[in-house]
Protein backbone atom coordinates (compact mmCIF):
# COMPACT_ATOMS: atom_id res chain seq x y z
CA UNK A 1 0.00 0.00 0.00
CA UNK A 2 1.61 3.27 -1.14
CA UNK A 3 0.91 6.18 1.20
CA UNK A 4 1.21 9.96 0.84
CA UNK A 5 1.50 11.59 4.25
CA UNK A 6 0.29 15.18 4.40
CA UNK A 7 1.42 16.92 7.59
CA UNK A 8 4.56 16.08 9.55
CA UNK A 9 3.78 17.30 13.07
CA UNK A 10 3.26 15.19 16.20
CA UNK A 11 0.70 12.87 14.59
CA UNK A 12 2.58 12.66 11.25
CA UNK A 13 5.77 11.62 13.04
CA UNK A 14 3.73 9.15 15.11
CA UNK A 15 2.44 7.63 11.86
CA UNK A 16 5.91 7.15 10.33
CA UNK A 17 7.21 5.68 13.55
CA UNK A 18 4.23 3.33 14.07
CA UNK A 19 4.45 2.06 10.49
CA UNK A 20 8.16 1.35 10.84
CA UNK A 21 7.79 -0.46 14.17
CA UNK A 22 7.00 -4.17 14.11
CA UNK A 23 6.76 -4.11 10.30
CA UNK A 24 7.25 -7.89 10.02
CA UNK A 25 4.40 -8.59 12.42
CA UNK A 26 1.96 -6.43 10.47
CA UNK A 27 2.99 -8.03 7.22
CA UNK A 28 2.65 -11.57 8.63
CA UNK A 29 -0.64 -10.97 10.45
CA UNK A 30 -2.45 -8.71 8.01
CA UNK A 31 -0.51 -8.98 4.72
CA UNK A 32 -0.06 -5.25 5.19
CA UNK A 33 2.91 -3.80 3.31
CA UNK A 34 2.83 -0.01 3.81
CA UNK A 35 5.28 2.26 2.01
CA UNK A 36 5.37 6.02 2.56
CA UNK A 37 6.19 7.32 -0.92
CA UNK A 38 5.80 11.04 -0.18
CA UNK A 39 5.51 13.42 2.76
CA UNK A 40 4.22 16.94 2.22
CA UNK A 41 4.85 19.49 4.92
CA UNK A 42 4.37 23.26 5.09
CA UNK A 43 7.75 24.02 3.43
CA UNK A 44 7.74 21.43 0.67
CA UNK A 45 7.88 17.70 0.15
CA UNK A 46 10.03 14.59 0.00
CA UNK A 47 9.19 11.99 -2.61
CA UNK A 48 10.61 8.55 -3.24
CA UNK A 49 8.45 5.98 -5.05
CA UNK A 50 10.55 3.22 -3.46
CA UNK A 51 9.68 4.35 0.09
CA UNK A 52 11.10 6.98 2.46
CA UNK A 53 13.21 6.38 5.54
CA UNK A 54 11.67 8.02 8.65
CA UNK A 55 15.02 7.89 10.50
CA UNK A 56 16.73 9.95 7.81
CA UNK A 57 13.91 12.54 7.77
CA UNK A 58 13.95 12.78 11.55
CA UNK A 59 17.71 13.41 11.45
CA UNK A 60 17.15 16.29 8.98
CA UNK A 61 14.47 17.78 11.28
CA UNK A 62 16.74 17.37 14.32
CA UNK A 63 19.36 19.45 12.55
CA UNK A 64 16.75 22.22 12.23
CA UNK A 65 15.98 21.85 8.51
CA UNK A 66 12.61 21.14 6.86
CA UNK A 67 12.30 17.60 5.46
CA UNK A 68 12.21 19.03 1.93
CA UNK A 69 15.92 19.89 2.45
CA UNK A 70 16.71 16.20 1.89
CA UNK A 71 19.41 16.37 -0.82
CA UNK A 72 18.24 13.19 -2.58
CA UNK A 73 14.44 13.26 -2.43
CA UNK A 74 13.56 16.79 -1.29
CA UNK A 75 11.34 19.17 -3.28
CA UNK A 76 11.40 22.55 -1.48
CA UNK A 77 8.24 24.58 -2.13
CA UNK A 78 6.26 21.70 -3.66
CA UNK A 79 2.73 21.87 -2.29
CA UNK A 80 0.66 19.06 -0.83
CA UNK A 81 -1.89 19.51 -3.62
CA UNK A 82 0.87 19.02 -6.23
CA UNK A 83 2.07 15.92 -4.44
CA UNK A 84 -1.42 14.41 -4.16
CA UNK A 85 -2.03 15.14 -7.85
CA UNK A 86 1.27 13.85 -9.21
CA UNK A 87 2.53 11.04 -6.97
CA UNK A 88 1.16 7.53 -7.50
CA UNK A 89 -0.29 6.11 -4.28
CA UNK A 90 -3.35 4.30 -2.96
CA UNK A 91 -3.94 6.32 0.22
CA UNK A 92 -3.51 9.90 1.45
CA UNK A 93 -3.05 10.24 5.22
CA UNK A 94 -4.11 13.80 6.09
CA UNK A 95 -2.85 14.95 9.50
CA UNK A 96 -2.50 18.73 9.16
CA UNK A 97 -3.68 21.02 12.02
CA UNK A 98 -7.41 21.57 12.55
CA UNK A 99 -9.06 24.70 11.17
CA UNK A 100 -12.65 24.96 12.28
CA UNK A 101 -13.36 28.18 10.33
CA UNK A 102 -13.07 26.92 6.75
CA UNK A 103 -11.39 23.50 7.20
CA UNK A 104 -8.49 24.46 4.93
CA UNK A 105 -6.03 23.30 3.75
CA UNK A 106 -7.25 19.83 4.76
CA UNK A 107 -10.55 20.11 2.88
CA UNK A 108 -8.74 20.77 -0.42
CA UNK A 109 -6.26 17.94 0.27
CA UNK A 110 -9.09 15.47 0.86
CA UNK A 111 -11.16 16.47 -2.17
CA UNK A 112 -8.04 16.41 -4.39
CA UNK A 113 -7.29 12.89 -3.12
CA UNK A 114 -10.82 11.73 -3.92
CA UNK A 115 -10.72 13.24 -7.38
CA UNK A 116 -7.44 11.47 -8.14
CA UNK A 117 -8.87 8.14 -6.96
CA UNK A 118 -7.04 7.93 -3.63
CA UNK A 119 -8.50 6.69 -0.34
CA UNK A 120 -8.18 9.07 2.62
CA UNK A 121 -7.38 8.53 6.27
CA UNK A 122 -7.59 11.70 8.33
CA UNK A 123 -7.33 12.77 11.95
CA UNK A 124 -8.47 16.27 11.03
CA UNK A 125 -11.86 17.22 12.47
CA UNK A 126 -12.21 20.47 10.50
CA UNK A 127 -13.39 19.06 7.14
CA UNK A 128 -15.71 16.57 8.82
CA UNK A 129 -17.23 19.13 11.19
CA UNK A 130 -18.00 21.53 8.37
CA UNK A 131 -18.81 19.19 5.49
CA UNK A 132 -19.20 15.58 6.57
CA UNK A 133 -22.38 14.74 4.60
CA UNK A 134 -20.87 16.19 1.39
CA UNK A 135 -17.50 14.49 1.95
CA UNK A 136 -18.94 11.02 2.52
CA UNK A 137 -21.04 11.45 -0.60
CA UNK A 138 -18.02 12.59 -2.63
CA UNK A 139 -16.00 9.59 -1.42
CA UNK A 140 -18.77 7.22 -2.50
CA UNK A 141 -19.11 9.00 -5.85
CA UNK A 142 -15.37 8.56 -6.47
CA UNK A 143 -15.48 4.96 -5.15
CA UNK A 144 -12.87 5.56 -2.48
CA UNK A 145 -12.86 5.13 1.30
CA UNK A 146 -12.78 7.95 3.84
CA UNK A 147 -11.68 6.88 7.33
CA UNK A 148 -11.28 9.12 10.41
CA UNK A 149 -11.01 6.93 13.49
CA UNK A 150 -8.53 9.31 15.19
CA UNK A 151 -10.92 12.28 15.09
CA UNK A 152 -13.01 11.01 18.04
CA UNK A 153 -11.38 9.49 21.11
CA UNK A 154 -7.79 9.69 19.77
CA UNK A 155 -6.47 6.14 20.09
CA UNK A 156 -9.64 4.88 21.81
CA UNK A 157 -11.75 3.12 19.16
CA UNK A 158 -15.04 4.87 19.91
CA UNK A 159 -16.27 4.99 16.32
CA UNK A 160 -15.35 1.36 15.59
CA UNK A 161 -16.88 0.15 18.85
CA UNK A 162 -20.22 1.70 17.93
CA UNK A 163 -20.09 0.81 14.26
CA UNK A 164 -18.81 -2.75 14.51
CA UNK A 165 -19.14 -4.13 18.02
CA UNK A 166 -22.66 -2.82 18.43
CA UNK A 167 -23.66 -3.72 14.87
CA UNK A 168 -27.18 -5.11 14.72
CA UNK A 169 -28.26 -3.34 17.90
CA UNK A 170 -29.83 0.10 17.71
CA UNK A 171 -27.97 3.00 19.30
CA UNK A 172 -30.63 5.22 20.83
CA UNK A 173 -28.44 7.91 22.38
CA UNK A 174 -24.80 8.90 22.83
CA UNK A 175 -23.27 10.91 25.68
CA UNK A 176 -19.60 11.63 25.98
CA UNK A 177 -16.74 13.52 27.57
CA UNK A 178 -14.91 14.05 24.31
CA UNK A 179 -12.40 16.78 25.12
CA UNK A 180 -9.43 16.12 27.40
CA UNK A 181 -8.50 19.76 27.98
CA UNK A 182 -11.86 20.82 29.39
CA UNK A 183 -12.09 17.65 31.44
CA UNK A 184 -8.66 18.41 32.92
CA UNK A 185 -9.75 21.98 33.76
CA UNK A 186 -13.02 20.90 35.42
CA UNK A 187 -11.25 18.12 37.34
CA UNK A 188 -8.58 20.54 38.60
CA UNK A 189 -11.20 23.12 39.61
CA UNK A 190 -13.30 20.64 41.56
CA UNK A 191 -10.52 18.53 43.12
CA UNK A 192 -7.97 21.26 43.90
CA UNK A 193 -10.43 24.16 44.28
CA UNK A 194 -8.60 26.43 41.85
CA UNK A 195 -10.21 29.02 39.56
CA UNK A 196 -11.06 28.44 35.91
CA UNK A 197 -8.24 30.83 34.84
CA UNK A 198 -5.67 29.06 37.01
CA UNK A 199 -6.73 25.61 35.77
CA UNK A 200 -6.59 26.85 32.16
CA UNK A 201 -3.09 28.24 32.70
CA UNK A 202 -1.99 24.85 34.09
CA UNK A 203 -3.53 23.08 31.07
CA UNK A 204 -1.59 25.40 28.77
CA UNK A 205 1.65 24.86 30.70
CA UNK A 206 1.23 21.10 30.37
CA UNK A 207 0.59 21.48 26.63
CA UNK A 208 -3.04 20.23 26.78
CA UNK A 209 -4.83 23.43 25.82
CA UNK A 210 -3.92 25.48 22.79
CA UNK A 211 -2.42 28.96 23.33
CA UNK A 212 -5.72 30.19 21.81
CA UNK A 213 -7.84 27.73 23.75
CA UNK A 214 -11.28 28.64 22.42
CA UNK A 215 -11.52 25.41 20.37
CA UNK A 216 -11.48 23.45 23.61
CA UNK A 217 -13.14 25.63 26.24
CA UNK A 218 -15.92 27.04 24.06
CA UNK A 219 -16.87 23.50 23.07
CA UNK A 220 -16.00 23.63 19.33
CA UNK A 221 -13.77 20.54 19.57
CA UNK A 222 -16.49 18.54 21.36
CA UNK A 223 -19.10 19.80 18.89
CA UNK A 224 -16.95 18.67 15.94
CA UNK A 225 -16.76 15.20 17.50
CA UNK A 226 -20.53 15.20 18.06
CA UNK A 227 -21.02 15.96 14.35
CA UNK A 228 -18.80 13.01 13.39
CA UNK A 229 -20.62 10.65 15.77
CA UNK A 230 -24.03 11.86 14.60
CA UNK A 231 -23.23 11.31 10.92
CA UNK A 232 -21.27 8.06 11.19
CA UNK A 233 -23.12 6.29 13.97
CA UNK A 234 -26.61 7.81 14.04
CA UNK A 235 -26.97 8.43 10.31
CA UNK A 236 -27.79 12.12 10.77
CA UNK A 237 -26.73 14.48 8.01
CA UNK A 238 -25.56 17.41 10.13
CA UNK A 239 -22.68 19.90 10.31
CA UNK A 240 -21.23 22.04 13.10
CA UNK A 241 -23.80 24.82 12.88
CA UNK A 242 -26.56 22.38 13.87
CA UNK A 243 -25.00 21.62 17.26
CA UNK A 244 -26.34 23.61 20.21
CA UNK A 245 -23.03 24.51 21.91
CA UNK A 246 -22.07 25.98 25.29
CA UNK A 247 -18.51 25.87 26.63
CA UNK A 248 -17.16 25.81 30.20
CA UNK A 249 -16.17 29.49 30.69
CA UNK A 250 -19.10 30.09 33.04
CA UNK A 251 -18.72 27.01 35.23
CA UNK A 252 -17.96 28.42 38.70
CA UNK A 253 -16.26 26.88 41.72
CA UNK A 254 -19.50 27.48 43.61
CA UNK A 255 -21.52 25.45 41.09
CA UNK A 256 -18.98 22.61 41.33
CA UNK A 257 -19.16 22.72 45.16
CA UNK A 258 -22.96 22.60 45.13
CA UNK A 259 -22.94 19.68 42.68
CA UNK A 260 -20.43 17.91 44.92
CA UNK A 261 -22.76 18.19 47.94
CA UNK A 262 -25.30 16.20 45.89
CA UNK A 263 -22.67 13.51 45.07
CA UNK A 264 -22.33 14.94 41.56
CA UNK A 265 -19.88 16.92 39.49
CA UNK A 266 -20.03 19.05 36.32
CA UNK A 267 -18.63 17.79 33.03
CA UNK A 268 -18.67 19.11 29.46
CA UNK A 269 -20.95 16.59 27.77
CA UNK A 270 -21.52 16.12 24.06
CA UNK A 271 -24.80 14.40 23.51
CA UNK A 272 -26.99 13.07 20.72
CA UNK A 273 -30.36 12.26 22.18
CA UNK A 274 -33.49 13.69 20.62
CA UNK A 275 -33.53 16.16 17.76
CA UNK A 276 -30.78 18.68 18.52
CA UNK A 277 -27.25 17.46 19.26
CA UNK A 278 -25.83 19.45 22.17
CA UNK A 279 -22.58 20.32 23.90
CA UNK A 280 -22.96 21.80 27.36
CA UNK A 281 -21.74 21.54 30.96
CA UNK A 282 -23.97 19.03 32.76
CA UNK A 283 -24.21 17.73 36.28
CA UNK A 284 -23.55 13.98 36.47
CA UNK A 285 -23.21 11.54 39.37
CA UNK A 286 -19.64 10.85 40.48
CA UNK A 287 -20.56 7.16 40.32
CA UNK A 288 -21.57 7.38 36.65
CA UNK A 289 -19.04 5.35 34.58
CA UNK A 290 -18.83 8.37 32.26
CA UNK A 291 -17.39 10.45 35.11
CA UNK A 292 -13.65 10.16 34.32
CA UNK A 293 -11.01 12.61 35.55
CA UNK A 294 -8.05 14.47 34.12
CA UNK A 295 -7.50 14.36 30.36
CA UNK A 296 -9.36 11.07 29.91
CA UNK A 297 -12.28 10.79 27.47
CA UNK A 298 -15.34 8.57 27.96
CA UNK A 299 -18.41 7.76 25.93
CA UNK A 300 -21.66 5.96 26.74
CA UNK A 301 -23.77 4.38 24.01
CA UNK A 302 -27.36 3.62 25.04
CA UNK A 303 -28.59 0.72 22.96
CA UNK A 304 -31.94 -0.98 22.47
CA UNK A 305 -30.81 -4.49 23.44
CA UNK A 306 -27.34 -4.35 25.03
CA UNK A 307 -28.16 -1.52 27.45
CA UNK A 308 -25.52 1.09 28.24
CA UNK A 309 -21.93 0.54 27.11
CA UNK A 310 -19.17 2.89 28.21
CA UNK A 311 -15.71 3.15 26.72
CA UNK A 312 -12.89 5.06 28.47
CA UNK A 313 -9.47 6.01 27.13
CA UNK A 314 -6.98 8.66 26.14
CA UNK A 315 -8.48 11.06 23.62
CA UNK A 316 -5.31 12.74 22.36
CA UNK A 317 -1.56 12.31 21.91
CA UNK A 318 0.66 11.77 18.86
CA UNK A 319 1.23 8.02 19.16
CA UNK A 320 -2.31 7.34 20.38
CA UNK A 321 -3.83 9.17 17.41
CA UNK A 322 -1.32 7.55 15.04
CA UNK A 323 -2.53 4.15 16.27
CA UNK A 324 -6.00 5.13 15.01
CA UNK A 325 -4.45 5.93 11.60
CA UNK A 326 -2.93 2.44 11.50
CA UNK A 327 -6.34 0.96 12.37
CA UNK A 328 -7.90 2.86 9.46
CA UNK A 329 -5.17 1.76 7.03
CA UNK A 330 -5.72 -1.86 8.03
CA UNK A 331 -9.47 -1.42 7.59
CA UNK A 332 -8.98 -0.07 4.07
CA UNK A 333 -6.52 -2.88 3.30
CA UNK A 334 -9.11 -5.42 4.52
CA UNK A 335 -11.96 -3.83 2.57
CA UNK A 336 -9.90 -3.70 -0.62
CA UNK A 337 -8.88 -7.34 -0.16
CA UNK A 338 -12.49 -8.44 0.36
CA UNK A 339 -13.88 -5.98 -2.21
CA UNK A 340 -16.41 -4.51 0.22
CA UNK A 341 -18.03 -1.33 -0.96
CA UNK A 342 -18.34 0.53 2.39
N1 LIG B 1 -7.79 19.46 22.13
C1 LIG B 1 -8.30 18.11 22.10
C2 LIG B 1 -8.56 17.66 23.52
C3 LIG B 1 -7.31 17.23 21.41
O1 LIG B 1 -8.19 18.37 24.45
O2 LIG B 1 -9.17 16.61 23.73
C4 LIG B 1 -7.89 15.96 20.87
O3 LIG B 1 -8.92 16.16 19.95
Tab-separated table of N, CA and C in Angstrom, residues 186-249:
chain	number	residue	atom	x	y	z
A	186	UNK	N	-11.921	21.104	34.455
A	186	UNK	CA	-13.022	20.900	35.416
A	186	UNK	C	-12.577	20.007	36.571
A	187	UNK	N	-11.750	19.009	36.273
A	187	UNK	CA	-11.247	18.123	37.338
A	187	UNK	C	-10.369	18.918	38.307
A	188	UNK	N	-9.453	19.731	37.758
A	188	UNK	CA	-8.575	20.543	38.601
A	188	UNK	C	-9.380	21.512	39.468
A	189	UNK	N	-10.387	22.153	38.857
A	189	UNK	CA	-11.203	23.115	39.610
A	189	UNK	C	-11.897	22.420	40.778
A	190	UNK	N	-12.501	21.250	40.501
A	190	UNK	CA	-13.295	20.636	41.562
A	190	UNK	C	-12.422	19.918	42.585
A	191	UNK	N	-11.318	19.290	42.143
A	191	UNK	CA	-10.518	18.527	43.119
A	191	UNK	C	-9.544	19.407	43.889
A	192	UNK	N	-8.992	20.431	43.228
A	192	UNK	CA	-7.974	21.261	43.901
A	192	UNK	C	-8.479	22.649	44.235
A	193	UNK	N	-9.748	22.895	43.971
A	193	UNK	CA	-10.433	24.159	44.276
A	193	UNK	C	-9.640	25.363	43.736
A	194	UNK	N	-9.250	25.282	42.469
A	194	UNK	CA	-8.600	26.434	41.847
A	194	UNK	C	-9.561	27.050	40.841
A	195	UNK	N	-9.291	28.314	40.463
A	195	UNK	CA	-10.214	29.020	39.564
A	195	UNK	C	-10.088	28.488	38.128
A	196	UNK	N	-11.070	28.824	37.330
A	196	UNK	CA	-11.056	28.441	35.910
A	196	UNK	C	-9.772	28.941	35.240
A	197	UNK	N	-9.425	30.221	35.484
A	197	UNK	CA	-8.244	30.825	34.840
A	197	UNK	C	-6.959	30.096	35.224
A	198	UNK	N	-6.868	29.753	36.532
A	198	UNK	CA	-5.669	29.062	37.014
A	198	UNK	C	-5.573	27.662	36.390
A	199	UNK	N	-6.708	26.972	36.342
A	199	UNK	CA	-6.726	25.611	35.767
A	199	UNK	C	-6.379	25.660	34.284
A	200	UNK	N	-6.895	26.694	33.596
A	200	UNK	CA	-6.593	26.852	32.164
A	200	UNK	C	-5.093	27.106	31.957
A	201	UNK	N	-4.527	27.954	32.816
A	201	UNK	CA	-3.087	28.244	32.696
A	201	UNK	C	-2.281	26.964	32.895
A	202	UNK	N	-2.690	26.127	33.872
A	202	UNK	CA	-1.991	24.848	34.087
A	202	UNK	C	-2.102	23.960	32.853
A	203	UNK	N	-3.306	23.922	32.264
A	203	UNK	CA	-3.527	23.077	31.075
A	203	UNK	C	-2.633	23.545	29.936
A	204	UNK	N	-2.460	24.868	29.833
A	204	UNK	CA	-1.593	25.402	28.765
A	204	UNK	C	-0.130	25.059	29.039
A	205	UNK	N	0.254	25.183	30.335
A	205	UNK	CA	1.650	24.862	30.696
A	205	UNK	C	1.967	23.404	30.360
A	206	UNK	N	0.997	22.532	30.613
A	206	UNK	CA	1.227	21.103	30.369
A	206	UNK	C	1.065	20.732	28.891
A	207	UNK	N	0.700	21.724	28.076
A	207	UNK	CA	0.590	21.477	26.635
A	207	UNK	C	-0.733	20.841	26.235
A	208	UNK	N	-1.729	20.803	27.135
A	208	UNK	CA	-3.037	20.227	26.780
A	208	UNK	C	-3.846	21.225	25.953
A	209	UNK	N	-4.001	22.444	26.517
A	209	UNK	CA	-4.833	23.432	25.817
A	209	UNK	C	-3.970	24.197	24.816
A	210	UNK	N	-4.608	24.647	23.762
A	210	UNK	CA	-3.919	25.482	22.786
A	210	UNK	C	-3.646	26.857	23.424
A	211	UNK	N	-2.669	27.596	22.842
A	211	UNK	CA	-2.418	28.957	23.325
A	211	UNK	C	-3.683	29.800	23.141
A	212	UNK	N	-4.388	29.594	21.995
A	212	UNK	CA	-5.721	30.194	21.809
A	212	UNK	C	-6.727	29.067	22.091
A	213	UNK	N	-7.165	28.964	23.346
A	213	UNK	CA	-7.841	27.730	23.750
A	213	UNK	C	-9.343	27.659	23.449
A	214	UNK	N	-9.843	28.591	22.641
A	214	UNK	CA	-11.285	28.640	22.419
A	214	UNK	C	-11.841	27.339	21.846
A	215	UNK	N	-11.079	26.694	20.956
A	215	UNK	CA	-11.517	25.412	20.367
A	215	UNK	C	-11.967	24.436	21.449
A	216	UNK	N	-11.175	24.377	22.527
A	216	UNK	CA	-11.483	23.447	23.612
A	216	UNK	C	-12.562	24.015	24.536
A	217	UNK	N	-12.283	25.201	25.135
A	217	UNK	CA	-13.141	25.634	26.240
A	217	UNK	C	-14.503	26.163	25.789
A	218	UNK	N	-14.598	26.608	24.538
A	218	UNK	CA	-15.918	27.038	24.062
A	218	UNK	C	-16.682	25.883	23.398
A	219	UNK	N	-16.128	24.700	23.485
A	219	UNK	CA	-16.874	23.502	23.066
A	219	UNK	C	-16.845	23.178	21.581
A	220	UNK	N	-16.036	23.921	20.778
A	220	UNK	CA	-15.996	23.628	19.333
A	220	UNK	C	-15.451	22.222	19.061
A	221	UNK	N	-14.385	21.856	19.792
A	221	UNK	CA	-13.770	20.544	19.569
A	221	UNK	C	-14.776	19.422	19.882
A	222	UNK	N	-15.474	19.551	21.012
A	222	UNK	CA	-16.487	18.541	21.357
A	222	UNK	C	-17.600	18.532	20.315
A	223	UNK	N	-18.010	19.725	19.876
A	223	UNK	CA	-19.104	19.802	18.893
A	223	UNK	C	-18.699	19.133	17.571
A	224	UNK	N	-17.429	19.325	17.167
A	224	UNK	CA	-16.955	18.673	15.938
A	224	UNK	C	-17.056	17.153	16.085
A	225	UNK	N	-16.700	16.650	17.254
A	225	UNK	CA	-16.755	15.201	17.496
A	225	UNK	C	-18.204	14.709	17.523
A	226	UNK	N	-19.099	15.541	18.058
A	226	UNK	CA	-20.531	15.197	18.060
A	226	UNK	C	-21.050	15.085	16.614
A	227	UNK	N	-20.599	16.008	15.767
A	227	UNK	CA	-21.020	15.960	14.348
A	227	UNK	C	-20.580	14.634	13.716
A	228	UNK	N	-19.333	14.246	13.986
A	228	UNK	CA	-18.796	13.013	13.388
A	228	UNK	C	-19.581	11.797	13.896
A	229	UNK	N	-19.837	11.751	15.198
A	229	UNK	CA	-20.618	10.645	15.766
A	229	UNK	C	-22.030	10.621	15.187
A	230	UNK	N	-22.637	11.793	15.074
A	230	UNK	CA	-24.027	11.860	14.603
A	230	UNK	C	-24.140	11.349	13.161
A	231	UNK	N	-23.186	11.743	12.319
A	231	UNK	CA	-23.227	11.307	10.919
A	231	UNK	C	-22.909	9.825	10.783
A	232	UNK	N	-21.821	9.408	11.438
A	232	UNK	CA	-21.271	8.063	11.193
A	232	UNK	C	-22.042	6.975	11.925
A	233	UNK	N	-22.486	7.314	13.137
A	233	UNK	CA	-23.120	6.285	13.974
A	233	UNK	C	-24.644	6.388	13.948
A	234	UNK	N	-25.154	7.646	13.930
A	234	UNK	CA	-26.607	7.813	14.043
A	234	UNK	C	-27.260	8.158	12.709
A	235	UNK	N	-26.432	8.181	11.645
A	235	UNK	CA	-26.966	8.434	10.309
A	235	UNK	C	-27.689	9.774	10.163
A	236	UNK	N	-27.204	10.778	10.898
A	236	UNK	CA	-27.793	12.118	10.772
A	236	UNK	C	-26.926	12.931	9.821
A	237	UNK	N	-27.520	13.677	8.960
A	237	UNK	CA	-26.734	14.479	8.012
A	237	UNK	C	-26.596	15.895	8.574
A	238	UNK	N	-25.680	16.078	9.516
A	238	UNK	CA	-25.563	17.411	10.130
A	238	UNK	C	-24.139	17.958	10.013
A	239	UNK	N	-24.001	19.260	10.230
A	239	UNK	CA	-22.677	19.898	10.314
A	239	UNK	C	-22.625	20.712	11.617
A	240	UNK	N	-21.491	21.367	11.820
A	240	UNK	CA	-21.228	22.036	13.099
A	240	UNK	C	-22.311	23.048	13.502
A	241	UNK	N	-22.849	23.748	12.524
A	241	UNK	CA	-23.803	24.818	12.883
A	241	UNK	C	-25.108	24.256	13.467
A	242	UNK	N	-25.335	22.966	13.295
A	242	UNK	CA	-26.563	22.379	13.870
A	242	UNK	C	-26.400	21.885	15.304
A	243	UNK	N	-25.204	22.055	15.871
A	243	UNK	CA	-25.000	21.617	17.260
A	243	UNK	C	-25.242	22.801	18.192
A	244	UNK	N	-26.071	22.587	19.202
A	244	UNK	CA	-26.335	23.609	20.210
A	244	UNK	C	-25.173	23.561	21.216
A	245	UNK	N	-24.328	24.594	21.240
A	245	UNK	CA	-23.034	24.508	21.914
A	245	UNK	C	-22.832	25.553	23.015
A	246	UNK	N	-22.467	25.088	24.193
A	246	UNK	CA	-22.070	25.983	25.287
A	246	UNK	C	-20.765	25.446	25.864
A	247	UNK	N	-19.792	26.318	26.082
A	247	UNK	CA	-18.509	25.872	26.631
A	247	UNK	C	-18.482	25.920	28.153
A	248	UNK	N	-17.256	25.914	28.731
A	248	UNK	CA	-17.158	25.807	30.203
A	248	UNK	C	-16.722	27.109	30.881
A	249	UNK	N	-16.663	28.237	30.106
A	249	UNK	CA	-16.169	29.489	30.695
A	249	UNK	C	-16.964	29.916	31.928
